PDB file of C-alpha atoms in Angstrom:
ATOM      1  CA  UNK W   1     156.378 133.861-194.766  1.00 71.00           C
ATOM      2  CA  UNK W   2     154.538 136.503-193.147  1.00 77.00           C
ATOM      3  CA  UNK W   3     152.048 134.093-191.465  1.00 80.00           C
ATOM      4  CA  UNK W   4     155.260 131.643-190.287  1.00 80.00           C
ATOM      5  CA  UNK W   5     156.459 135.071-188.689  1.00 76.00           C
ATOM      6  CA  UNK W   6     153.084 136.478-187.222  1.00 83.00           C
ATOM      7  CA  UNK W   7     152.566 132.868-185.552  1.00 84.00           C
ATOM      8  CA  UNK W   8     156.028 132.448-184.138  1.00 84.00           C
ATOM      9  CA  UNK W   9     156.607 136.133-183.233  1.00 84.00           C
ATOM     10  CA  UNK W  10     153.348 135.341-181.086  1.00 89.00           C
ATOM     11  CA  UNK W  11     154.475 132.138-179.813  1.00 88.00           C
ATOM     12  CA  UNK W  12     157.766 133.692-178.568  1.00 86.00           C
ATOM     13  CA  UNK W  13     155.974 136.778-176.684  1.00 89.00           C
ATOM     14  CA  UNK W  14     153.369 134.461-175.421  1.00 90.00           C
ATOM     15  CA  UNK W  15     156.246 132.414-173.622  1.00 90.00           C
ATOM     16  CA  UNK W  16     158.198 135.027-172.308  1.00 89.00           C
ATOM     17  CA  UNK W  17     155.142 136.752-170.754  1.00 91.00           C
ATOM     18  CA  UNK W  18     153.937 133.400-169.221  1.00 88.00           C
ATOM     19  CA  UNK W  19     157.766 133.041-168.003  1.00 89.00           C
ATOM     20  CA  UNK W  20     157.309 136.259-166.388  1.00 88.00           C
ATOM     21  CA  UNK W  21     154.158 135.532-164.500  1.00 84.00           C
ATOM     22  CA  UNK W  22     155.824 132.025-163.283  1.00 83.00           C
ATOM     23  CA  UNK W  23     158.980 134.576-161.590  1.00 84.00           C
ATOM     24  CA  UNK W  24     156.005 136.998-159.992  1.00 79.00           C
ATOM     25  CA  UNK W  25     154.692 133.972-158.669  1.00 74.00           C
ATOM     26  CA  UNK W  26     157.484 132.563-156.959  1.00 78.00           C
ATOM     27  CA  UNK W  27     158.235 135.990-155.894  1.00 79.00           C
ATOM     28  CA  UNK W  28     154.905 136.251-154.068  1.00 74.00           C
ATOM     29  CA  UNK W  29     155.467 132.393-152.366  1.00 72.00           C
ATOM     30  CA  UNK W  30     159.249 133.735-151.338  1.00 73.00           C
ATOM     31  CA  UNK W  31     157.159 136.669-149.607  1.00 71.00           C
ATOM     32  CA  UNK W  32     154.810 134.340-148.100  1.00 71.00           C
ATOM     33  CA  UNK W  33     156.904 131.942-147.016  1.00 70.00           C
ATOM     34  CA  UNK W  34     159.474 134.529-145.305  1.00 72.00           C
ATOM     35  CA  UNK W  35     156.159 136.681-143.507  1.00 68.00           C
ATOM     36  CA  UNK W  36     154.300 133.077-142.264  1.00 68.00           C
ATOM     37  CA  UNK W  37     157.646 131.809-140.959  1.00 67.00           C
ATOM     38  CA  UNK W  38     157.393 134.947-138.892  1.00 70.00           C
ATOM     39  CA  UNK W  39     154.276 133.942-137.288  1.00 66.00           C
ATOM     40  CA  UNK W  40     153.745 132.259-134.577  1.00 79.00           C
ATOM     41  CA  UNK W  41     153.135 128.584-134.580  1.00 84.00           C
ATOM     42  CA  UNK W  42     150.066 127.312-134.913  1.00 89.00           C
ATOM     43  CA  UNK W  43     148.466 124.357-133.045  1.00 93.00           C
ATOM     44  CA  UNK W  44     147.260 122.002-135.509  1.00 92.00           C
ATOM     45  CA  UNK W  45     144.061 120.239-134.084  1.00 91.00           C
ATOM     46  CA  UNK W  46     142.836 118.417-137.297  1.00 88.00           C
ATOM     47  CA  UNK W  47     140.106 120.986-138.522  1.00 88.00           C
ATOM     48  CA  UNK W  48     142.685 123.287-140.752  1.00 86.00           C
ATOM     49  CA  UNK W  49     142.342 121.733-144.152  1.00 85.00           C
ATOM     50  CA  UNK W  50     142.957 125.004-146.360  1.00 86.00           C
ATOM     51  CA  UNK W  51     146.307 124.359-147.589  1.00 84.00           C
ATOM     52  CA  UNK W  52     146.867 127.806-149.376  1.00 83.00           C
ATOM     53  CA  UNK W  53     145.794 129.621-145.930  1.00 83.00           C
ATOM     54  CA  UNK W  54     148.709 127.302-143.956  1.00 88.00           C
ATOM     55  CA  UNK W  55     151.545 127.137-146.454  1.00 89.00           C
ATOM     56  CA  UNK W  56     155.250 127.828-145.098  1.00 88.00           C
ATOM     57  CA  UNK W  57     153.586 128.134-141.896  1.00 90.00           C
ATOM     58  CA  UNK W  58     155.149 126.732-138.546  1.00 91.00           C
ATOM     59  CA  UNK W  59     152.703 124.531-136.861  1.00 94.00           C
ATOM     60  CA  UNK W  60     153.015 122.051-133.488  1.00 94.00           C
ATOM     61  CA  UNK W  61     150.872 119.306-133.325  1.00 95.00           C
ATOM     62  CA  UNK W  62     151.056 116.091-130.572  1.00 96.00           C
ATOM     63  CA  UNK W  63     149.503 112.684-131.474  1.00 96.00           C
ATOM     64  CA  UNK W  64     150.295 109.161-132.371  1.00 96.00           C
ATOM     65  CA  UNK W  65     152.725 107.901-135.187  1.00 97.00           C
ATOM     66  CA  UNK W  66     151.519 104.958-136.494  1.00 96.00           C
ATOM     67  CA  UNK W  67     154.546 103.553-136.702  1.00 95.00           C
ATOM     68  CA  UNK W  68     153.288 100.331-138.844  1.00 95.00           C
ATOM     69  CA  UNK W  69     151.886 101.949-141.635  1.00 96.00           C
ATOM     70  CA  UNK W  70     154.426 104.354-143.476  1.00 97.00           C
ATOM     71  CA  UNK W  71     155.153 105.709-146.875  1.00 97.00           C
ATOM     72  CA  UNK W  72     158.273 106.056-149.142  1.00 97.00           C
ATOM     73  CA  UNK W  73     157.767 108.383-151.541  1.00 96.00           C
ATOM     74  CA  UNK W  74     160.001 107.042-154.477  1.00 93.00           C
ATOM     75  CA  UNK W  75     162.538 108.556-156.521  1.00 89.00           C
ATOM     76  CA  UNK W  76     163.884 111.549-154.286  1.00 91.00           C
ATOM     77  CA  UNK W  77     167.248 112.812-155.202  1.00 86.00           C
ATOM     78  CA  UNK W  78     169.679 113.828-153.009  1.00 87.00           C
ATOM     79  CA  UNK W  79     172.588 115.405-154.746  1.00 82.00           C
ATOM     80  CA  UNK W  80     173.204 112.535-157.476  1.00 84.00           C
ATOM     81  CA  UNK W  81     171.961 109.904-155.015  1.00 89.00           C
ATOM     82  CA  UNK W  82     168.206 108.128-155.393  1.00 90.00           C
ATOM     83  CA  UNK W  83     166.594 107.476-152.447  1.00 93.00           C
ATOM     84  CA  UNK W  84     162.992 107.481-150.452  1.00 95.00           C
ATOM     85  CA  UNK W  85     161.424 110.404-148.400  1.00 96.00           C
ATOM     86  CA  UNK W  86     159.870 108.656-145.318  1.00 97.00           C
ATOM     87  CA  UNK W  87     156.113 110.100-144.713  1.00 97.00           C
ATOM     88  CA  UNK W  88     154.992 108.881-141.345  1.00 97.00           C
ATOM     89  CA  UNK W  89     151.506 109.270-140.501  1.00 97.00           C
ATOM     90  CA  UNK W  90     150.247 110.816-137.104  1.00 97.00           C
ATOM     91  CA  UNK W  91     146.844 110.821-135.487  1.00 97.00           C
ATOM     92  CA  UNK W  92     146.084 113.971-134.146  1.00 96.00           C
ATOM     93  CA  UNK W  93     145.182 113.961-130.767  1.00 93.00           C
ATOM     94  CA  UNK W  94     141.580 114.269-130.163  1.00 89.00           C
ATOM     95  CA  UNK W  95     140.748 114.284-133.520  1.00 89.00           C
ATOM     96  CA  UNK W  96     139.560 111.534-136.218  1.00 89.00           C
ATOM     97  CA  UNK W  97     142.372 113.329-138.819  1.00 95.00           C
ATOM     98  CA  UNK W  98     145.889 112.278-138.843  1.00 97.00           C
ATOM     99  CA  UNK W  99     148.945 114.271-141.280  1.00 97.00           C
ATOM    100  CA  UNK W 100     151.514 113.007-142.562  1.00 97.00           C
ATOM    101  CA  UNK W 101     154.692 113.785-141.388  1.00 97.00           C
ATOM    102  CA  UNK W 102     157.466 113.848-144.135  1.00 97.00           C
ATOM    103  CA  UNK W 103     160.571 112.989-141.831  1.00 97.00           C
ATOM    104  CA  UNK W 104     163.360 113.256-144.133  1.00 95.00           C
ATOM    105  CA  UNK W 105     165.582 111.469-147.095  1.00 95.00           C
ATOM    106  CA  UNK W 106     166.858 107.923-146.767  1.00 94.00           C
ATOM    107  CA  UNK W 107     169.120 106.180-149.519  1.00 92.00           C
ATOM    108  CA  UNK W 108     167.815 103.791-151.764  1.00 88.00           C
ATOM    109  CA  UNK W 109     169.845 101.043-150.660  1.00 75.00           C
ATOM    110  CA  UNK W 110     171.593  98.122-152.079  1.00 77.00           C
ATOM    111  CA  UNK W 111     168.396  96.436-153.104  1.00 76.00           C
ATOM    112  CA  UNK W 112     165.672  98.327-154.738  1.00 78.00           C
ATOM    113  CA  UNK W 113     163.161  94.706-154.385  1.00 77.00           C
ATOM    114  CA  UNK W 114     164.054  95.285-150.737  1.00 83.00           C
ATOM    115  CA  UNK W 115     163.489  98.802-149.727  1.00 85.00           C
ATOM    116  CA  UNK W 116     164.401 100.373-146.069  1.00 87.00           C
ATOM    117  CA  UNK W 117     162.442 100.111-143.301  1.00 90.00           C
ATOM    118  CA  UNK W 118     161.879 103.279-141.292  1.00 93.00           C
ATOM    119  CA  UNK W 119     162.149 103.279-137.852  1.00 91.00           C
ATOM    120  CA  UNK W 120     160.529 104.898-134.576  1.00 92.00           C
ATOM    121  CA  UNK W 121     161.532 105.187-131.110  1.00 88.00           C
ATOM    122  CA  UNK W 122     158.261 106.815-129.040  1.00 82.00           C
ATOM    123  CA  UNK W 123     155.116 107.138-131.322  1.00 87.00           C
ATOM    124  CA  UNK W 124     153.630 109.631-129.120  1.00 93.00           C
ATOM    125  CA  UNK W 125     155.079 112.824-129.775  1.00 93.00           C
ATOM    126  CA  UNK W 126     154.729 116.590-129.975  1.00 94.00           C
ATOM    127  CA  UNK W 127     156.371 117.653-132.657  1.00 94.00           C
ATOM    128  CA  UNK W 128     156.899 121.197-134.763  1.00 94.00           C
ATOM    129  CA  UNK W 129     157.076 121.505-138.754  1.00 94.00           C
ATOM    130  CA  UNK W 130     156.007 123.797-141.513  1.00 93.00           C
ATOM    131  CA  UNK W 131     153.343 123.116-143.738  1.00 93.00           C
ATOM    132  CA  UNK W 132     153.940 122.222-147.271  1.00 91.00           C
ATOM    133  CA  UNK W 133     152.559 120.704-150.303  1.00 91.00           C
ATOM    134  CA  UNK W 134     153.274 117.182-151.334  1.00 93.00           C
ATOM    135  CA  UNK W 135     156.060 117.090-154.136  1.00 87.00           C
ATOM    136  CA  UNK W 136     154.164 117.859-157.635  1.00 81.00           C
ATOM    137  CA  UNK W 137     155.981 115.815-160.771  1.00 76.00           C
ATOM    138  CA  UNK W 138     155.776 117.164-163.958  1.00 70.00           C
ATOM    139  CA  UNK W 139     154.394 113.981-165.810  1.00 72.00           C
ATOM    140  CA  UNK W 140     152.197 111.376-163.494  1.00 75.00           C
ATOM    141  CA  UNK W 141     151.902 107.433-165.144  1.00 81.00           C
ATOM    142  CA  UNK W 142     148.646 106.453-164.508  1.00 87.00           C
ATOM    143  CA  UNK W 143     148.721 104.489-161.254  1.00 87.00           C
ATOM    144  CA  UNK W 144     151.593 106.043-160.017  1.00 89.00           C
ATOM    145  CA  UNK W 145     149.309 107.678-156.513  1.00 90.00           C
ATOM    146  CA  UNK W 146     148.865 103.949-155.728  1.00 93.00           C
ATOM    147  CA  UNK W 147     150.652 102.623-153.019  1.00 94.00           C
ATOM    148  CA  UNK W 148     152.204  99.144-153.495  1.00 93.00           C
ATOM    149  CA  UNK W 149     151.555  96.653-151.630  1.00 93.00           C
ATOM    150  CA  UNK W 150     153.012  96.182-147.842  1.00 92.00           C
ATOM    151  CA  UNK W 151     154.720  97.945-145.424  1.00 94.00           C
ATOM    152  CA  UNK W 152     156.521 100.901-145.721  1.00 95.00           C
ATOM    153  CA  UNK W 153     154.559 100.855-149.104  1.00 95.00           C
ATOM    154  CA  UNK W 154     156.515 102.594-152.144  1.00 95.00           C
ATOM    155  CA  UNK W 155     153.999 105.018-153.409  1.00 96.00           C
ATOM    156  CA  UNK W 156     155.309 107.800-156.814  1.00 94.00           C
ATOM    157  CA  UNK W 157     153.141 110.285-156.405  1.00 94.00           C
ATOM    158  CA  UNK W 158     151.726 111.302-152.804  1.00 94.00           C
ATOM    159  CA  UNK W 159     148.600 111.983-153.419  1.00 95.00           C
ATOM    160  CA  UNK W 160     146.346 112.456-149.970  1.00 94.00           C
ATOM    161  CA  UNK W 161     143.092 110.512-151.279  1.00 95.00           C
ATOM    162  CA  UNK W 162     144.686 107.946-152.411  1.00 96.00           C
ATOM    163  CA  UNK W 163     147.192 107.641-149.253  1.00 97.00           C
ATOM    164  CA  UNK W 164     144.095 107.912-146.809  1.00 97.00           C
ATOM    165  CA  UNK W 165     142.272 105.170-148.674  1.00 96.00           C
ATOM    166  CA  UNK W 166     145.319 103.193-147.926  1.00 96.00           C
ATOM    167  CA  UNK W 167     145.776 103.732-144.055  1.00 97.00           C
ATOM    168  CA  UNK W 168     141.293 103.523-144.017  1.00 96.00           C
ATOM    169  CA  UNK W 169     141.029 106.938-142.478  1.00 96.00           C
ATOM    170  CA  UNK W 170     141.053 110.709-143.374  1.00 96.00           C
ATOM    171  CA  UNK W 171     144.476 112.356-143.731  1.00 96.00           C
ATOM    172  CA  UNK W 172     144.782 116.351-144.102  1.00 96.00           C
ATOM    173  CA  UNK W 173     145.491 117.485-148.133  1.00 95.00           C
ATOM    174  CA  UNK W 174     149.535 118.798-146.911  1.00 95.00           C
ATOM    175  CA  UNK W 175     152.319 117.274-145.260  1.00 96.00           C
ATOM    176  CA  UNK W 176     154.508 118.661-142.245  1.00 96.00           C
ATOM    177  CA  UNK W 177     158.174 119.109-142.985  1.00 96.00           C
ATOM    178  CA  UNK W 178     159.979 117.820-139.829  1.00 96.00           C
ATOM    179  CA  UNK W 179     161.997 120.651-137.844  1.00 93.00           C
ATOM    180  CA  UNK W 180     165.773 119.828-138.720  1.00 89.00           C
ATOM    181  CA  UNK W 181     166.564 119.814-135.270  1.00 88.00           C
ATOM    182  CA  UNK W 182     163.730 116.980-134.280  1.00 89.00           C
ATOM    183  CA  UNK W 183     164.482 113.617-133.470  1.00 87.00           C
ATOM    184  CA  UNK W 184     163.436 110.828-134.866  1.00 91.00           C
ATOM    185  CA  UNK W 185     163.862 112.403-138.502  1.00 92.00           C
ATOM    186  CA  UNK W 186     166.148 111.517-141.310  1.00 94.00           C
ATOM    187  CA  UNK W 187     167.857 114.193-143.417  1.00 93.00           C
ATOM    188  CA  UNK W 188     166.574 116.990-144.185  1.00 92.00           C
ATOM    189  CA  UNK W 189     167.351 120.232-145.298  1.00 84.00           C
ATOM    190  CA  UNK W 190     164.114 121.548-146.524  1.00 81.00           C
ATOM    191  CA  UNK W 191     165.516 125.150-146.990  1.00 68.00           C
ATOM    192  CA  UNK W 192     167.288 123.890-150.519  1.00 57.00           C
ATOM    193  CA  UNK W 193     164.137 123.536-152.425  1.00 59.00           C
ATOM    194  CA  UNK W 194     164.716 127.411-153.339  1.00 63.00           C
ATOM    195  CA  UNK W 195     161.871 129.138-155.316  1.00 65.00           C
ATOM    196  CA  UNK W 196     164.058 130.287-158.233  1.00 78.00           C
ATOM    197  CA  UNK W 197     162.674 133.390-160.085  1.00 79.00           C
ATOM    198  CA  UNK W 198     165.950 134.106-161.433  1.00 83.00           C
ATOM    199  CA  UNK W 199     165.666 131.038-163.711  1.00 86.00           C
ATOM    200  CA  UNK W 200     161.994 132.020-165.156  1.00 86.00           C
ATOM    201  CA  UNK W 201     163.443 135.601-165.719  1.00 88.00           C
ATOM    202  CA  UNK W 202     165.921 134.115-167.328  1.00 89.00           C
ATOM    203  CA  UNK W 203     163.930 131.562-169.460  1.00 88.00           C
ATOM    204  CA  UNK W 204     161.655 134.375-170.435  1.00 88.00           C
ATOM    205  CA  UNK W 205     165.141 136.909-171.609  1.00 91.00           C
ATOM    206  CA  UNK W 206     165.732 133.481-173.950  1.00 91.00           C
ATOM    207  CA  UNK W 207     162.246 134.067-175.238  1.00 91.00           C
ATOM    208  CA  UNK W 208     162.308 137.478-175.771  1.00 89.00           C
ATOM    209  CA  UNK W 209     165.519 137.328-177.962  1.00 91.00           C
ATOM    210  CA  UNK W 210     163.937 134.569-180.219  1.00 88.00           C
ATOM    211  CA  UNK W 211     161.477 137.118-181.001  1.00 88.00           C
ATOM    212  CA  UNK W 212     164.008 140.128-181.936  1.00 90.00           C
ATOM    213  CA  UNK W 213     166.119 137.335-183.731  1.00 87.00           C
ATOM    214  CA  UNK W 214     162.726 136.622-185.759  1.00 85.00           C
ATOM    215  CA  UNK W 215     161.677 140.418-186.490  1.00 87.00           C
ATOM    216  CA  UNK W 216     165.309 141.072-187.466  1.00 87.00           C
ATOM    217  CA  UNK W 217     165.479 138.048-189.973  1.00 83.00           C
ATOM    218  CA  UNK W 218     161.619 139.157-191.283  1.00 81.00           C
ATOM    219  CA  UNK W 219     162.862 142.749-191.310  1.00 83.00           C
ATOM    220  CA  UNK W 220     166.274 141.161-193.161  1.00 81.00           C
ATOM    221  CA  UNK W 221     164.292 139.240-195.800  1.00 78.00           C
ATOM    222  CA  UNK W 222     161.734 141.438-196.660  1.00 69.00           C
ATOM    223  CA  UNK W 223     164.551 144.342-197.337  1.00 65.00           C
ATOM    224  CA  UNK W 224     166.460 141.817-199.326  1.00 61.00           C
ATOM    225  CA  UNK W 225     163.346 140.918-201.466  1.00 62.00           C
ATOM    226  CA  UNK W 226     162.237 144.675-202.045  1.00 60.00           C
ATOM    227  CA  UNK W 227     165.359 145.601-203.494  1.00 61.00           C
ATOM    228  CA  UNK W 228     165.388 142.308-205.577  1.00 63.00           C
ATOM    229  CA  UNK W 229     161.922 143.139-206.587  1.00 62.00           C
ATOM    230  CA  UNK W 230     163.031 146.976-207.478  1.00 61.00           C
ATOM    231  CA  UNK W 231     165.991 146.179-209.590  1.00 62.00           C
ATOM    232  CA  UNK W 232     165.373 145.843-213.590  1.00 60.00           C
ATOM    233  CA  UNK W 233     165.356 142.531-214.834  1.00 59.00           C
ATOM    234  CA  UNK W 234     168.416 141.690-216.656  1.00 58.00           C
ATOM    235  CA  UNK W 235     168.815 142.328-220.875  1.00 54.00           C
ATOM    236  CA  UNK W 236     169.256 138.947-222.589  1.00 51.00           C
TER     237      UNK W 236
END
């Protein structure tokens, strides 16, 4: 009994610290991402690759969509509706890099065999964004970075290696939110993907308490056997 309580006494403290750590985290990226919004923007020309360095910050950039070889990154919920976020590719001027540009939500549509076709106006543009991550999942199936086949090819997981060995040249490791006021986007509302610390606060408060519940019910049992043990056997 006392090893079942050592180990899960453990276990529960272990969980609620690491719960802790996740809120300081986000705290930190809420910090960063209000101070680099701040700045001001920066001119992407192809050569910033450091993702960490450039996260939440603005950033203009002019180039080339090409328009005939987009992405739909699958299974992106809106509310309680599936859909498709459309990542468009764009060649940076003067440079051999292109980003891709994720240009908003778009519903799934009637037919999932036949999925939506993006579409573009001018493919030379100067456009403005902040730089983000691509969208992390918490369990990949293997394959699932692959794009299918065609175009706009449904890919699960954006992942830039395997994206840039699709389109047959170098892409940069992030992908530029489109402004909410830009044309030629879809929906978007970026500013709802809230870092919540409140949550991992709370998740490690659940922890915690598992751990008092378990010393109380050690404390509880061990009492309850001591006096047990204490008391004279019975006279037959």
């Amino acid at each position: 009994m006392s090893l079942l309580f050592a180990m899960g006494l453990g276990l529960f403290l272990s969980l609620g610290i690491w719960q802790l750590h996740r809120a300081d985290e986000k705290k930190a990226l809420m910090a960063a991402r209000e101070s680099r919004g701040q700045d001001t923007p920066l001119r992407l020309d192809g050569q910033q690759a450091d993702l960490e360095a450039l996260r939440y910050r603005r950033v203009v950039v002019a180039g080339e969509y090409d328009a005939a070889h987009q992405f739909l990154l699958d299974n992106r919920m809106r509310g309680q509706q599936p859909g498709y976020e459309v990542l468009t590719p764009l060649r940076i001027a003067g440079s051999g890099m292109a980003v891709l540009v994720n240009r908003g939500w778009m519903p799934l549509g009637r037919d999932r065999a036949r999925p939506p076709e993006p579409t573009l106006g001018a493919t030379a543009v100067r456009l403005s964004g902040v730089v983000e991550h691509f969208p992390a999942v918490g369990f990949k199936l293997k394959g699932a970075e692959v794009p299918a086949p065609g175009w706009p090819a449904l890919v699960q997981v954006a992942e830039p290696e395997a994206l840039a060995g699709r389109l047959g040249y170098p892409v940069l490791p992030y992908q530029v939110l489109l402004d909410e006021s830009a044309g030629e986007g879809y929906v978007r509302a970026w500013r709802e993907n809230r870092l919540t610390p409140e949550k991992n606060l709370g998740y490690a408060l659940q922890w915690f308490l598992f751990a008092l519940v378990a010393a109380v019910l050690y404390v509880r049992h061990g009492f309850v056997a001591g006096k047990r043990a204490a008391s004279p056997d019975p006279i037959d």
